[in-house]
Structures are given as C-alpha cells and as structure tokens.
Amino acid sequence: MTKNKLQRFEENLSFPNLFQPSYDDLLEKPFSLKGKWRTDFFKNNHPIVLELACGKGEYTVGLAKRHPNVNFIGIDRQGARVWRGCKTSNDENLVNVAFLRTQIQYIDLLFAKDEVDEIWITFPDPQPKKSKLKRRLTSQNMLERYAKVLKPDGIVHLKTDSVFFTDFTLEVIEENKHLLQFCTHDLYHEYPDMEVASIQTFYEQIWLNQGLKIHYLKFQLHPSMFK
Ligand SMILES: C[S@@+](CC[C@H](N)C(=O)[O-])C[C@H]1O[C@@H](n2cnc3c(N)ncnc32)[C@H](O)[C@@H]1O
C-alpha cells in the first residue's frame, strides 16, 4: 500500500462526518444513526440524498454547495477515494455532508424505511459478466434494497458513460414497470443547461476526454416495491 493511501486512511479516522462501519459492526448492533440521521447527525429536518458509488464524492459535495437545505451522504467502499470528499467538505465547513465507507449492499442496515428522499448513482462499475448481474447497482435485486430506505415518491438518478449499463437499466425499468421520468443518451449536447451537467466526476472526466457520450436517467420505483 502506498504511503499516500496510508496517510489518507489515517486522516479518515479524524473526519467527524465519515462513518466506516464493518459488516460485523452492523450485525453486532444496529447502526447508531439508522433512522436518526436527521435528529442526531444533521440536526435538521431537511431531505436526505444519497450518492452511491460516490468515489471522491463530487456529486455529494457539489450538490451540497448548491443546496444548503438538503443533506447529502456519499457511499463508497474505497477509503482513499472518499477521503477526497471528506477533506473538501471539512475544509469548506459543509455541514450538510457525510460519507459512509462501506458496501452499498448494507444500505438497509444504515438507513430506516422512508429515511432517504433521493438516490444518485454516479458512473457505477458496469459489471458486464452475467454472474455479477445482481451486483449491478440498478439490478432489480439492488433496487429492492433501495426501496427499503427510499420514500415511495423518491427519485433514482443514474449518470453513466456505459451504453451497456444504460440499456441494462432501461430493461430493468421496463420489465419491472418502474416509472422512467427522464432519459438522455447525450446529456452535454442535448441538455447542457441542466444542473446534472454542471458537475463532473473524476471518472466522468476520463470518459469525456475519450469522447464518450454521457447518459442520464431519472426514474421512480414501482409503488408495489414499497408495500
Ligand atoms: C467507476 S467508480 C466511480 C466513482 C465516482 N462516482 C466517479 O464517477 O468518479 C465506481 C465506484 O463504485 C464503488 N463501488 C462499486 N461497488 C460498490 C459497492 N458494492 N459498495 C460500495 N462501493 C462500491 C467503487 O469503490 C468505485 O469507487
């Protein structure tokens, strides 16, 4: 492991807005902020928006600056990446930002039913192998987990460069009768003025430099998933 990475892991321990629960921790006792993010951490009654696979947390931080009356939480399993978002949010005193370094699969151990207002999924690994289908972050399997914490009218946003992943997601939406609210296969040419076009992530910049088009979808889960 590089010295830089070790330093970041060390510094991660000092950030007051970073939580790093292990699966064992979560199994042993309920996560202390589950159902209490607003009262015990943010100390307000504002909506909660998650960024899944947040990496360095560009959306978490970028949206938090634009929307001070909304709470944003980035989730990623890689400590050296979430370090970036933690560092920026602490340096800039952003009180509406938190990060979780953990597996997205544990989402229902981290949040209570209806605690989450919106979910962003930014440039997830496409996981093209069929054996990894359930791990794709927009598989029906994962959407079922999100439904355990998302409000019934909650919105899921997906931003990706991957045609494969976009097509897969559109199939999941159609097969399961989720409600597609918006879809573009070329965000920056078709809708350059939308807010979603005003923030670029680390990976996104790589794909944009390679000339790839960026897809953006917005959908709601079928009401039957919330019963
Ligand atoms: C391609 S990167 C995108 C990162 C960032 N959103 C960006 O656009 O720069 C995918 C990220 O998803 C994270 N990731 C993938 N599967 C995950 C899981 N099951 N739980 C937590 N993080 C996951 C990886 O650690 C990685 O940082």
Coordinates of C-alpha atoms and ligand atoms in Angstrom, one line a residue:
M1 CA 0.0 0.0 0.0
T2 CA 1.3 3.5 -0.9
K3 CA 2.3 6.0 1.8
N4 CA -0.2 8.4 0.4
K5 CA -3.0 5.8 0.9
L6 CA -2.0 5.0 4.4
Q7 CA -1.9 8.7 5.2
R8 CA -5.4 9.1 3.9
F9 CA -6.7 6.1 5.9
E10 CA -5.2 7.7 9.0
E11 CA -6.7 11.0 8.2
N12 CA -10.1 9.4 7.6
L13 CA -10.2 8.5 11.3
S14 CA -10.2 12.2 12.2
F15 CA -13.1 13.3 10.0
P16 CA -16.3 13.9 12.1
N17 CA -18.5 13.3 9.1
L18 CA -17.1 9.9 7.9
F19 CA -18.5 6.6 9.2
Q20 CA -16.8 3.3 8.4
P21 CA -19.0 0.5 9.8
S22 CA -17.9 -3.0 9.0
Y23 CA -20.4 -5.8 8.3
D24 CA -19.5 -7.3 11.7
D25 CA -20.3 -4.0 13.4
L26 CA -23.6 -3.8 11.6
L27 CA -24.5 -7.3 12.5
E28 CA -23.5 -7.0 16.1
K29 CA -25.7 -4.0 16.9
P30 CA -27.9 -1.6 14.9
F31 CA -26.0 1.3 13.3
S32 CA -26.4 4.2 15.7
L33 CA -27.6 6.7 13.0
K34 CA -30.1 4.4 11.4
G35 CA -33.4 6.3 11.5
K36 CA -31.6 9.1 13.3
W37 CA -29.5 10.8 10.6
R38 CA -31.6 14.0 10.7
T39 CA -32.0 14.3 14.5
D40 CA -28.6 13.0 15.7
F41 CA -26.2 14.0 12.9
F42 CA -27.5 16.8 10.7
K43 CA -29.7 18.2 13.4
N44 CA -32.3 19.5 11.0
N45 CA -35.4 18.1 9.2
H46 CA -34.0 18.5 5.6
P47 CA -34.3 15.8 2.9
I48 CA -31.6 13.2 2.7
V49 CA -30.0 12.4 -0.7
L50 CA -27.5 9.6 -1.2
E51 CA -24.7 9.3 -3.8
L52 CA -24.0 5.6 -4.3
A53 CA -20.5 4.6 -5.7
C54 CA -19.6 8.2 -4.9
G55 CA -15.8 7.7 -5.3
K56 CA -14.4 11.1 -4.5
G57 CA -17.9 12.4 -3.8
E58 CA -18.1 15.1 -6.5
Y59 CA -21.9 15.0 -6.5
T60 CA -22.2 14.8 -2.8
V61 CA -20.0 17.9 -2.3
G62 CA -21.2 19.7 -5.5
L63 CA -24.9 19.3 -4.8
A64 CA -24.4 20.1 -1.1
K65 CA -22.9 23.5 -2.0
R66 CA -25.8 24.3 -4.4
H67 CA -28.5 23.1 -1.9
P68 CA -27.6 24.0 1.7
N69 CA -31.1 22.9 2.8
V70 CA -30.6 19.3 1.7
N71 CA -28.4 16.7 3.4
F72 CA -26.1 14.7 1.2
I73 CA -24.4 11.4 2.1
G74 CA -21.8 9.7 -0.2
I75 CA -21.3 5.9 0.0
D76 CA -18.3 4.0 -1.4
R77 CA -16.2 1.1 -0.1
Q78 CA -12.8 2.7 -1.0
G79 CA -11.4 4.8 1.8
A80 CA -8.7 6.5 -0.3
R81 CA -11.4 7.9 -2.6
V82 CA -14.0 9.1 0.0
W83 CA -11.0 10.8 1.7
R84 CA -11.2 13.4 -1.1
G85 CA -14.8 14.3 -0.4
C86 CA -14.3 14.3 3.3
K87 CA -11.3 16.6 3.1
T88 CA -13.1 19.1 0.9
S89 CA -16.3 19.1 2.9
N90 CA -14.4 19.6 6.2
D91 CA -12.1 22.3 4.7
E92 CA -15.1 24.1 3.4
N93 CA -17.2 23.6 6.5
L94 CA -20.1 21.9 4.7
V95 CA -22.4 20.9 7.5
N96 CA -24.8 19.1 5.1
V97 CA -22.4 16.4 4.0
A98 CA -21.5 13.0 5.4
F99 CA -19.7 9.9 3.9
L100 CA -20.1 6.2 4.6
R101 CA -17.2 4.0 3.7
T102 CA -18.9 0.7 3.4
Q103 CA -20.7 -1.6 1.0
I104 CA -23.8 -0.3 -0.7
Q105 CA -25.5 -3.7 -0.2
Y106 CA -25.8 -2.8 3.5
I107 CA -28.0 0.2 2.8
D108 CA -30.9 -1.1 4.8
L109 CA -28.7 -1.5 7.8
L110 CA -27.6 2.1 7.6
F111 CA -30.9 3.9 6.9
A112 CA -34.5 3.3 8.1
K113 CA -37.6 2.9 6.0
D114 CA -38.5 6.2 4.2
E115 CA -35.4 7.9 5.6
V116 CA -34.0 8.7 2.1
D117 CA -35.5 11.2 -0.4
E118 CA -33.4 10.6 -3.4
I119 CA -30.6 8.4 -4.7
W120 CA -27.8 9.3 -7.2
I121 CA -25.8 6.6 -8.8
T122 CA -22.7 8.1 -10.5
F123 CA -20.6 6.1 -13.0
P124 CA -21.1 2.7 -11.4
D125 CA -18.9 -0.2 -12.5
P126 CA -20.9 -1.8 -15.3
Q127 CA -20.2 -5.4 -14.1
P128 CA -20.7 -6.8 -17.6
K129 CA -20.3 -10.5 -16.5
K130 CA -23.7 -12.2 -16.2
S131 CA -22.5 -13.8 -13.0
K132 CA -22.3 -10.3 -11.5
L133 CA -25.7 -9.2 -12.6
K134 CA -27.1 -8.9 -9.1
R135 CA -24.2 -6.6 -8.2
R136 CA -25.1 -4.1 -10.9
L137 CA -26.3 -1.1 -8.9
T138 CA -29.5 -0.8 -11.0
S139 CA -30.4 -4.5 -10.9
Q140 CA -33.8 -5.3 -9.6
N141 CA -32.1 -7.0 -6.7
M142 CA -30.3 -3.7 -5.7
L143 CA -33.4 -1.6 -6.4
E144 CA -35.3 -3.8 -3.9
R145 CA -32.7 -2.9 -1.3
Y146 CA -33.1 0.8 -2.1
A147 CA -36.9 0.5 -1.7
K148 CA -36.3 -0.5 1.9
V149 CA -35.0 3.0 2.7
L150 CA -36.3 5.3 -0.1
K151 CA -39.5 7.2 0.2
P152 CA -42.2 5.9 -2.2
D153 CA -42.0 9.0 -4.4
G154 CA -38.2 9.1 -4.1
I155 CA -36.2 9.5 -7.3
V156 CA -33.3 7.5 -8.6
H157 CA -30.8 9.3 -10.8
L158 CA -28.3 7.4 -12.9
K159 CA -25.4 9.1 -14.7
T160 CA -23.1 6.8 -16.8
D161 CA -20.9 6.6 -19.8
S162 CA -21.8 3.0 -20.4
V163 CA -24.2 2.1 -23.2
F164 CA -24.3 -1.4 -21.8
F165 CA -25.3 -0.2 -18.3
T166 CA -27.8 2.2 -19.7
D167 CA -29.5 -0.4 -21.8
F168 CA -29.5 -2.8 -18.9
T169 CA -31.1 -0.2 -16.6
L170 CA -33.8 0.7 -19.2
E171 CA -34.6 -3.1 -19.5
V172 CA -34.9 -3.4 -15.7
I173 CA -37.2 -0.3 -15.6
E174 CA -39.4 -1.7 -18.4
E175 CA -39.5 -5.3 -17.1
N176 CA -40.4 -4.1 -13.6
K177 CA -42.7 -1.3 -14.6
H178 CA -40.7 1.4 -12.8
L179 CA -41.5 4.9 -13.9
L180 CA -39.0 6.4 -16.3
Q181 CA -39.1 10.2 -15.9
F182 CA -36.2 11.4 -18.0
C183 CA -33.7 9.9 -20.3
T184 CA -30.9 11.3 -22.5
H185 CA -28.1 9.5 -24.2
D186 CA -26.1 12.7 -24.8
L187 CA -26.5 14.9 -21.8
Y188 CA -24.0 17.6 -22.7
H189 CA -25.2 18.1 -26.2
E190 CA -29.0 17.8 -25.5
Y191 CA -29.3 19.4 -22.1
P192 CA -26.1 21.4 -21.3
D193 CA -28.0 23.8 -19.0
M194 CA -29.4 21.1 -16.6
E195 CA -27.9 21.1 -13.1
V196 CA -26.8 17.5 -13.7
A197 CA -24.5 18.8 -16.4
S198 CA -22.8 21.3 -14.1
I199 CA -20.9 18.7 -12.0
Q200 CA -18.4 16.2 -13.5
T201 CA -16.9 13.3 -11.5
F202 CA -13.4 12.0 -11.7
Y203 CA -14.3 9.1 -13.9
E204 CA -16.6 11.1 -16.0
Q205 CA -13.8 13.5 -16.9
I206 CA -11.8 10.5 -18.2
W207 CA -14.7 9.3 -20.4
L208 CA -15.4 12.8 -21.6
N209 CA -11.8 13.2 -22.7
Q210 CA -12.1 10.0 -24.6
G211 CA -15.1 11.5 -26.5
L212 CA -17.8 9.3 -24.9
K213 CA -21.3 10.4 -24.6
I214 CA -22.9 10.7 -21.1
H215 CA -26.3 9.1 -20.4
Y216 CA -28.6 10.4 -17.7
L217 CA -31.7 8.7 -16.5
K218 CA -34.2 9.6 -13.8
F219 CA -36.8 7.1 -12.5
Q220 CA -39.2 6.2 -9.7
L221 CA -39.6 2.7 -8.4
H222 CA -42.9 0.9 -8.9
P223 CA -45.3 1.5 -6.0
S224 CA -45.6 -2.2 -5.3
M225 CA -42.0 -2.2 -4.0
F226 CA -42.9 -0.1 -1.0
K227 CA -45.6 -2.4 0.4
Ligands
LIG1 C1 -16.1 3.7 -11.6 S1 -16.0 4.3 -10.0 C2 -17.0 5.8 -10.0 C3 -16.6 6.7 -8.8 C4 -17.3 8.1 -8.9 N1 -18.7 8.1 -8.9 C5 -16.8 8.8 -10.2 O1 -17.6 8.9 -11.1 O2 -15.6 9.2 -10.3 C6 -17.1 3.1 -9.1 C7 -17.1 3.2 -7.6 O3 -18.0 2.4 -7.1 C8 -17.5 1.8 -5.9 N2 -18.3 0.6 -5.6 C9 -18.6 -0.4 -6.5 N3 -19.3 -1.3 -5.9 C10 -19.5 -0.9 -4.7 C11 -20.3 -1.5 -3.6 N4 -20.9 -2.6 -3.7 N5 -20.3 -0.8 -2.4 C12 -19.6 0.4 -2.3 N6 -18.9 1.0 -3.3 C13 -18.9 0.3 -4.5 C14 -16.0 1.6 -6.2 O4 -15.3 1.6 -5.0 C15 -15.7 2.8 -7.0 O5 -15.2 3.9 -6.3

